[in-house]
mmCIF file of C-alpha atoms in Angstrom:
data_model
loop_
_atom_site.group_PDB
_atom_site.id
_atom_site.type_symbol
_atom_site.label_atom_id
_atom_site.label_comp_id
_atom_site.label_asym_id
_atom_site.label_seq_id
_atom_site.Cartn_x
_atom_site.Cartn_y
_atom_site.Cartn_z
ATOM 1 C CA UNK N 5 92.632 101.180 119.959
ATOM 2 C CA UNK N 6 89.335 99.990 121.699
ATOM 3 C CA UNK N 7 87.350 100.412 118.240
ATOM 4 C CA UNK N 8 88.375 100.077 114.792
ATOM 5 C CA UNK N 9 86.159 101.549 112.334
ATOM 6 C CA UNK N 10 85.732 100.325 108.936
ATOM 7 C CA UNK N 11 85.857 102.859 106.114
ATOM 8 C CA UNK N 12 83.199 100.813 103.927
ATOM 9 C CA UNK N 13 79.798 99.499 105.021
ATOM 10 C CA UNK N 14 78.315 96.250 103.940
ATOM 11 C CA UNK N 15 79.065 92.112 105.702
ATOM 12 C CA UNK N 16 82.088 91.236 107.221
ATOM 13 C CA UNK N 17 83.179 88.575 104.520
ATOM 14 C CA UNK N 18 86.911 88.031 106.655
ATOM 15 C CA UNK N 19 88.409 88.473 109.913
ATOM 16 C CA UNK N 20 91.973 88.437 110.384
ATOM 17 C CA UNK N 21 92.302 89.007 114.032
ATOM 18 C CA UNK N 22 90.613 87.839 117.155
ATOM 19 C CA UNK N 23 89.675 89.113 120.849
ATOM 20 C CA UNK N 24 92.355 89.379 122.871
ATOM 21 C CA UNK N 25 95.224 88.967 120.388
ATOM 22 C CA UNK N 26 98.264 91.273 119.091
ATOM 23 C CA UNK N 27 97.335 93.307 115.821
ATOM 24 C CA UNK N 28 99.817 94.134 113.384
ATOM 25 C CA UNK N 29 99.625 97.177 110.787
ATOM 26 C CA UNK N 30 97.029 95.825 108.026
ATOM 27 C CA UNK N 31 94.277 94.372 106.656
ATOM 28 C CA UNK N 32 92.156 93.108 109.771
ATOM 29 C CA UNK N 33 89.243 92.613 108.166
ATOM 30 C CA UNK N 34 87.563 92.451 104.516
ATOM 31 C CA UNK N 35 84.264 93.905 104.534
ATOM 32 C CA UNK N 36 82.212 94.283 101.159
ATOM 33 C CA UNK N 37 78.729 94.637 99.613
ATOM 34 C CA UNK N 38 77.920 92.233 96.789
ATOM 35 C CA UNK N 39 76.087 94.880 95.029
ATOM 36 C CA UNK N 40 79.197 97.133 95.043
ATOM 37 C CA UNK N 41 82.581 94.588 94.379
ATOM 38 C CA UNK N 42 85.690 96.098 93.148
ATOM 39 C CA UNK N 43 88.841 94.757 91.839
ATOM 40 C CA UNK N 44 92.358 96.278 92.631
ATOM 41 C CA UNK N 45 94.829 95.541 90.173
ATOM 42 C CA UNK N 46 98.411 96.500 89.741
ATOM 43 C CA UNK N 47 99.552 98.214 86.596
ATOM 44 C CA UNK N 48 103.390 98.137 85.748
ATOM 45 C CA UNK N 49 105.043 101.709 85.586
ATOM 46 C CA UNK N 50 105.553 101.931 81.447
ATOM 47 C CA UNK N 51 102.168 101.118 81.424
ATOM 48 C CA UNK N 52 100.263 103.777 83.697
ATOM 49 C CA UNK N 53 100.494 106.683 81.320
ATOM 50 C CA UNK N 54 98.186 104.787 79.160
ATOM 51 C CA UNK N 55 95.123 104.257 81.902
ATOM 52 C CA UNK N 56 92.882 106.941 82.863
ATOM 53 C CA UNK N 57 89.541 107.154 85.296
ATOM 54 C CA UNK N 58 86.517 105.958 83.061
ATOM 55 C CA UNK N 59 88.414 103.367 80.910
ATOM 56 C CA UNK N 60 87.073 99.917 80.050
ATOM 57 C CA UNK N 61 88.283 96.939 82.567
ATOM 58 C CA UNK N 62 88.108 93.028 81.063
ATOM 59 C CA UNK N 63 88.285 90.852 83.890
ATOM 60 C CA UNK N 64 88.936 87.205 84.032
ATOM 61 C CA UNK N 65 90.040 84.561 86.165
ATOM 62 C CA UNK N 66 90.348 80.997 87.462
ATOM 63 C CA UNK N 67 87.545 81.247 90.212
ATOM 64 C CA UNK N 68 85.161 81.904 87.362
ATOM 65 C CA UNK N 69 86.635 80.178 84.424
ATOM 66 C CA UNK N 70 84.898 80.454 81.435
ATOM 67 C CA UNK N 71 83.401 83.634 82.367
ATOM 68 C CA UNK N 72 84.424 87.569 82.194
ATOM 69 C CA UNK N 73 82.965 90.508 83.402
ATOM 70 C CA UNK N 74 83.735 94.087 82.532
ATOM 71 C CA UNK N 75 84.287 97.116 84.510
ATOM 72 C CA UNK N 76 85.587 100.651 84.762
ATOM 73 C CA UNK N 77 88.456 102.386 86.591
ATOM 74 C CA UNK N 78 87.606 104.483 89.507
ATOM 75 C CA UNK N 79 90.422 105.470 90.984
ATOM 76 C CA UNK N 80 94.294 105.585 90.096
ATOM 77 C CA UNK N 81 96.777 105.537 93.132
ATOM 78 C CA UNK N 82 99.326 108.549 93.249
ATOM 79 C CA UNK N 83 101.955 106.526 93.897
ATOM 80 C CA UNK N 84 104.028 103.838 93.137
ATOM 81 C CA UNK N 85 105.137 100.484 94.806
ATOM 82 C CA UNK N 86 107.998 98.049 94.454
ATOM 83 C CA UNK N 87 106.743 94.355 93.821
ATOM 84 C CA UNK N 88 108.099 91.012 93.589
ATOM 85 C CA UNK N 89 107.819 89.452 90.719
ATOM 86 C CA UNK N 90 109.510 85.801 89.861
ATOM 87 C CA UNK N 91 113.336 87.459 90.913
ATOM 88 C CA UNK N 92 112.933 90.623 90.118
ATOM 89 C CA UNK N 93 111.581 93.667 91.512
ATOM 90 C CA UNK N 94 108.835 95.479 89.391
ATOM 91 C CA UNK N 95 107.429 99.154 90.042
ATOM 92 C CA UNK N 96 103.272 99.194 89.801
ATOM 93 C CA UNK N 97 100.623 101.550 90.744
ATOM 94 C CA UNK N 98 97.177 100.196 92.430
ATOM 95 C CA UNK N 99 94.585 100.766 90.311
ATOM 96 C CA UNK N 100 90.708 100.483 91.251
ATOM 97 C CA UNK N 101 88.207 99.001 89.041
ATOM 98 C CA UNK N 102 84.143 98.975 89.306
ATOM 99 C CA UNK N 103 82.602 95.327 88.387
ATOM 100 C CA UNK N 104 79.438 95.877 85.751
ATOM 101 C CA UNK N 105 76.939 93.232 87.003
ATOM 102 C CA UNK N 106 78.479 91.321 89.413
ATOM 103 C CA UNK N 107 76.625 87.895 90.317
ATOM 104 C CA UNK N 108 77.005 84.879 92.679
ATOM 105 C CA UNK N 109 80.171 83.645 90.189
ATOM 106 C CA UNK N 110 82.290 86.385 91.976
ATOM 107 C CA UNK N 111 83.666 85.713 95.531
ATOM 108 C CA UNK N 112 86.066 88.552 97.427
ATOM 109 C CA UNK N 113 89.346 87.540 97.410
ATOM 110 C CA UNK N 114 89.507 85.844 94.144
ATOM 111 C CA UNK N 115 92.698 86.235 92.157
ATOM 112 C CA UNK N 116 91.489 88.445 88.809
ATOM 113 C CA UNK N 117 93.708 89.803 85.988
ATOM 114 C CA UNK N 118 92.314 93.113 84.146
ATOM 115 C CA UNK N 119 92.815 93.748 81.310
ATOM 116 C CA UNK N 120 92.516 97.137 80.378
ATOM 117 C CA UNK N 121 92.415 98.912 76.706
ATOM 118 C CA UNK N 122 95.039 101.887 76.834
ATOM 119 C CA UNK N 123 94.036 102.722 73.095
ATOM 120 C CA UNK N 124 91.218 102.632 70.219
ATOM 121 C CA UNK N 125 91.606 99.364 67.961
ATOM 122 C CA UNK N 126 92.671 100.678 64.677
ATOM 123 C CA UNK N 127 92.048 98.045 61.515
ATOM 124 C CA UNK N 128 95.028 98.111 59.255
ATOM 125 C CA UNK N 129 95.199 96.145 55.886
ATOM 126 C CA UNK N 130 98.467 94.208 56.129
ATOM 127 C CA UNK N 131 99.892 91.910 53.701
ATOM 128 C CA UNK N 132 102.843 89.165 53.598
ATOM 129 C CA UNK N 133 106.177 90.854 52.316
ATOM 130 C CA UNK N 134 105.989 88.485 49.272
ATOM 131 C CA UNK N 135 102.878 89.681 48.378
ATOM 132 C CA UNK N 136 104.556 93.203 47.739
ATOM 133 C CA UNK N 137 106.719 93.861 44.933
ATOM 134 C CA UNK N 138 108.844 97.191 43.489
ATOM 135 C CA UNK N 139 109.007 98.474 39.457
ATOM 136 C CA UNK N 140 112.215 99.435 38.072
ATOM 137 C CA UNK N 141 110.795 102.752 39.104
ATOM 138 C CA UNK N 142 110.822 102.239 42.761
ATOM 139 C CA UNK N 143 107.229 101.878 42.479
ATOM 140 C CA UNK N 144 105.738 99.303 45.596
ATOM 141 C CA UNK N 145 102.817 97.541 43.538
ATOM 142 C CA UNK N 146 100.661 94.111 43.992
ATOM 143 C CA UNK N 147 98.871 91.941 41.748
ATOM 144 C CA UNK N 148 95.017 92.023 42.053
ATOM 145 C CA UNK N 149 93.260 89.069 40.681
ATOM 146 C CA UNK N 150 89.463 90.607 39.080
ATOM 147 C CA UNK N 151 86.929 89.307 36.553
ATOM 148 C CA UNK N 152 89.355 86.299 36.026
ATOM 149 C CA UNK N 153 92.520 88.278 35.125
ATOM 150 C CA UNK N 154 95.632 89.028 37.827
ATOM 151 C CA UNK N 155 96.110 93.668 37.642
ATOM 152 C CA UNK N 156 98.902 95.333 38.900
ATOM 153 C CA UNK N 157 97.740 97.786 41.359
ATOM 154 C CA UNK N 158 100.394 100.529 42.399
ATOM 155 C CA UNK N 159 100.040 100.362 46.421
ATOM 156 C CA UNK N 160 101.552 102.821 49.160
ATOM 157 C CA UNK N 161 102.978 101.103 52.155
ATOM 158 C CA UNK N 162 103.864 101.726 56.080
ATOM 159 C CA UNK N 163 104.957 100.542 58.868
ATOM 160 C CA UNK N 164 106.875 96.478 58.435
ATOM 161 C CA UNK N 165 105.409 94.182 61.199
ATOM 162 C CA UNK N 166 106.717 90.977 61.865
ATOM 163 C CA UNK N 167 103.716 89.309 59.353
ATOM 164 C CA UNK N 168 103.775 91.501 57.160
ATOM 165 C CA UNK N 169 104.046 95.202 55.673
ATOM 166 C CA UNK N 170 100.539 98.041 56.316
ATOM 167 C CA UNK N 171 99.270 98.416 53.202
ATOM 168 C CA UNK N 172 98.096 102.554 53.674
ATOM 169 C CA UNK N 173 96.480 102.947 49.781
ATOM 170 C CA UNK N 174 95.757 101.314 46.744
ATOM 171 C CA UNK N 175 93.909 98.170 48.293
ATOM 172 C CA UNK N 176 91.577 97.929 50.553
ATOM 173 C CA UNK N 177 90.376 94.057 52.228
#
């Protein structure tokens, strides 16, 4: 074509091809508007159903070690890709994220990792598995130590993790 047209408006930060030369299908140039930077990340497929428009972003990297800004997914591609990864291929979906507060830390074409939380933190009380002990009753129960003396407290339990089991009533820390 004699023009190419850029679907965003703001300073030509890269140019990929010059007058006169062959252009391939792709990126040809990187335009962008400080005020406005974005990050496109690529979520793995048993991940995506977890990552909706709106959610919080964390993003890091090394061109602004130390530092992390935060950020919100605007838009979720509808469909997947095949990547390379190490050996392997992986399936991911491009996801775009919105920068809060960008400054002059940030420069387009960095390499960023987002982090993005696909559910609420819950707080759990957990303790070791020695901690918790069982009656001749079947009865789960721990020893409390209050006003100087050790109590046996009757506890209900859930889920084992690897550090320990979820203590669900009975104590509280």
């Amino acid at each position: 074509p004699g023009n190419i047209t850029s679907t965003a408006t703001g300073k030509i930060r890269s140019l990929e091809i010059s007058e006169g030369t062959l252009c391939s299908a792709g990126v040809v140039a990187s335009v962008s508007d400080k005020n406005n930077l974005c990050v496109s990340l690529q979520v793995n497929e048993s991940d995506i159903s977890g990552v909706s428009k709106g959610q919080k972003v964390t993003i890091s990297g090394a061109g602004f070690s130390g530092k992390s800004y935060t950020g919100r997914i605007t838009k979720i591609a509808q469909s997947a890709k095949k990547q390379l990864s190490s050996t392997s291929q992986e399936t991911v979906v491009d996801v775009t994220a919105s920068i809060d507060n960008p400054d002059k830390s940030l420069k387009v074409g960095f390499t960023v990792t987002g982090s993005i939380a696909v559910a609420d933190e819950k707080r759990v009380n957990v303790l070791p598995y020695e901690a918790v002990l069982q009656d001749d009753g079947g009865n789960e129960f721990v020893y409390v130590y209050k006003n100087g003396r050790a109590y046996k407290q009757t506890v209900s339990t859930g889920e084992e993790l690897k550090s320990g089991m979820v203590i669900t009533s009975g104590v509280t820390g």
